[in-house]
Each structure stands twice: as structure tokens, then as C-alpha cells.
Amino acid sequence: MTTSQKYLTGPQVLARYQISEMTLHRWQKNKDLAFPQPMKINHRKFFLEDDLIAWERNRAAGRAV
């Protein structure tokens, strides 16, 4: 059984959350926010979509409490 993992580029993440590059930078540095860290290849950032979805669910669950 093979599993395929989808990665989003930095610009795709910016569009997904409708944020600026500076906001993404701040989210990555904020340990309390626990935003998923990217894999870097040739100075480009790639975010695992499953990590982003898990982060979104955790944020939504925190608001519901």
C-alpha cells in the first residue's frame, strides 16, 4: 500500500490562509502557535498538507472549548 503526501508551496500556504509573507514568518517563529514547519529545498518552503489540516483542526477544537 502506498501513501501519497501532498506538499504546498509557501505561496500556496499564503493563499490558503490569506496572509502575508511576514505573517507566515511570525506564525513559524511563534512556538505557542505551533504552526507546522516546512521542509526546505533550494531555499523554497514546502508544507505537508496533512500537517496543515491537523493544525487547523487543533485550532478549531481549541476555540470550541
PDB file of C-alpha atoms in Angstrom:
ATOM      1  CA  MET A   1       0.000   0.000   0.000  1.00  0.00           C
ATOM      2  CA  THR A   2       1.416   3.382  -0.949  1.00  0.00           C
ATOM      3  CA  THR A   3       0.500   6.693   0.574  1.00  0.00           C
ATOM      4  CA  SER A   4       0.899   9.896  -1.339  1.00  0.00           C
ATOM      5  CA  GLN A   5       1.727  13.046   0.528  1.00  0.00           C
ATOM      6  CA  LYS A   6       0.781  16.409  -0.871  1.00  0.00           C
ATOM      7  CA  TYR A   7       3.009  19.381  -0.240  1.00  0.00           C
ATOM      8  CA  LEU A   8       2.027  23.017  -0.584  1.00  0.00           C
ATOM      9  CA  THR A   9       4.491  25.719  -1.551  1.00  0.00           C
ATOM     10  CA  GLY A  10       4.924  28.853   0.516  1.00  0.00           C
ATOM     11  CA  PRO A  11       2.769  30.916  -1.893  1.00  0.00           C
ATOM     12  CA  GLN A  12       0.039  28.270  -1.734  1.00  0.00           C
ATOM     13  CA  VAL A  13       0.040  28.479   2.069  1.00  0.00           C
ATOM     14  CA  LEU A  14      -0.165  32.273   1.875  1.00  0.00           C
ATOM     15  CA  ALA A  15      -3.197  31.951  -0.393  1.00  0.00           C
ATOM     16  CA  ARG A  16      -4.788  29.225   1.758  1.00  0.00           C
ATOM     17  CA  TYR A  17      -4.817  31.440   4.851  1.00  0.00           C
ATOM     18  CA  GLN A  18      -4.954  34.787   3.001  1.00  0.00           C
ATOM     19  CA  ILE A  19      -1.899  36.056   4.874  1.00  0.00           C
ATOM     20  CA  SER A  20       1.279  37.945   4.013  1.00  0.00           C
ATOM     21  CA  GLU A  21       4.804  36.536   3.985  1.00  0.00           C
ATOM     22  CA  MET A  22       5.522  38.435   7.206  1.00  0.00           C
ATOM     23  CA  THR A  23       2.536  36.836   8.940  1.00  0.00           C
ATOM     24  CA  LEU A  24       3.679  33.380   7.851  1.00  0.00           C
ATOM     25  CA  HIS A  25       7.149  34.185   9.177  1.00  0.00           C
ATOM     26  CA  ARG A  26       5.669  35.250  12.527  1.00  0.00           C
ATOM     27  CA  TRP A  27       3.497  32.152  12.732  1.00  0.00           C
ATOM     28  CA  GLN A  28       6.535  29.943  12.156  1.00  0.00           C
ATOM     29  CA  LYS A  29       8.540  31.688  14.902  1.00  0.00           C
ATOM     30  CA  ASN A  30       5.700  31.648  17.462  1.00  0.00           C
ATOM     31  CA  LYS A  31       6.199  28.443  19.463  1.00  0.00           C
ATOM     32  CA  ASP A  32       2.809  28.845  21.204  1.00  0.00           C
ATOM     33  CA  LEU A  33       1.003  28.823  17.854  1.00  0.00           C
ATOM     34  CA  ALA A  34       2.684  25.531  16.879  1.00  0.00           C
ATOM     35  CA  PHE A  35       2.367  26.212  13.150  1.00  0.00           C
ATOM     36  CA  PRO A  36       3.775  23.324  11.067  1.00  0.00           C
ATOM     37  CA  GLN A  37       7.360  23.845   9.999  1.00  0.00           C
ATOM     38  CA  PRO A  38       8.210  23.480   6.326  1.00  0.00           C
ATOM     39  CA  MET A  39      10.670  21.266   4.573  1.00  0.00           C
ATOM     40  CA  LYS A  40      13.171  23.459   2.729  1.00  0.00           C
ATOM     41  CA  ILE A  41      14.595  22.542  -0.662  1.00  0.00           C
ATOM     42  CA  ASN A  42      16.800  25.020  -2.550  1.00  0.00           C
ATOM     43  CA  HIS A  43      15.602  27.882  -0.325  1.00  0.00           C
ATOM     44  CA  ARG A  44      11.956  27.074  -1.088  1.00  0.00           C
ATOM     45  CA  LYS A  45       9.462  26.069   1.605  1.00  0.00           C
ATOM     46  CA  PHE A  46       7.157  23.082   1.259  1.00  0.00           C
ATOM     47  CA  PHE A  47       4.451  22.388   3.845  1.00  0.00           C
ATOM     48  CA  LEU A  48       2.907  18.943   4.266  1.00  0.00           C
ATOM     49  CA  GLU A  49      -0.827  19.396   3.702  1.00  0.00           C
ATOM     50  CA  ASP A  50      -1.702  16.788   6.355  1.00  0.00           C
ATOM     51  CA  ASP A  51       0.233  18.831   8.946  1.00  0.00           C
ATOM     52  CA  LEU A  52      -1.672  21.967   7.973  1.00  0.00           C
ATOM     53  CA  ILE A  53      -5.014  20.171   8.240  1.00  0.00           C
ATOM     54  CA  ALA A  54      -4.096  18.794  11.674  1.00  0.00           C
ATOM     55  CA  TRP A  55      -3.065  22.294  12.801  1.00  0.00           C
ATOM     56  CA  GLU A  56      -6.373  23.706  11.542  1.00  0.00           C
ATOM     57  CA  ARG A  57      -8.337  21.039  13.431  1.00  0.00           C
ATOM     58  CA  ASN A  58      -6.406  21.682  16.630  1.00  0.00           C
ATOM     59  CA  ARG A  59      -7.074  25.421  16.327  1.00  0.00           C
ATOM     60  CA  ALA A  60     -10.785  24.796  15.703  1.00  0.00           C
ATOM     61  CA  ALA A  61     -11.002  22.408  18.674  1.00  0.00           C
ATOM     62  CA  GLY A  62      -9.325  24.990  20.910  1.00  0.00           C
ATOM     63  CA  ARG A  63     -11.938  27.583  20.006  1.00  0.00           C
ATOM     64  CA  ALA A  64     -14.813  25.185  20.688  1.00  0.00           C
ATOM     65  CA  VAL A  65     -13.683  24.574  24.266  1.00  0.00           C
TER      66      VAL A  65
END
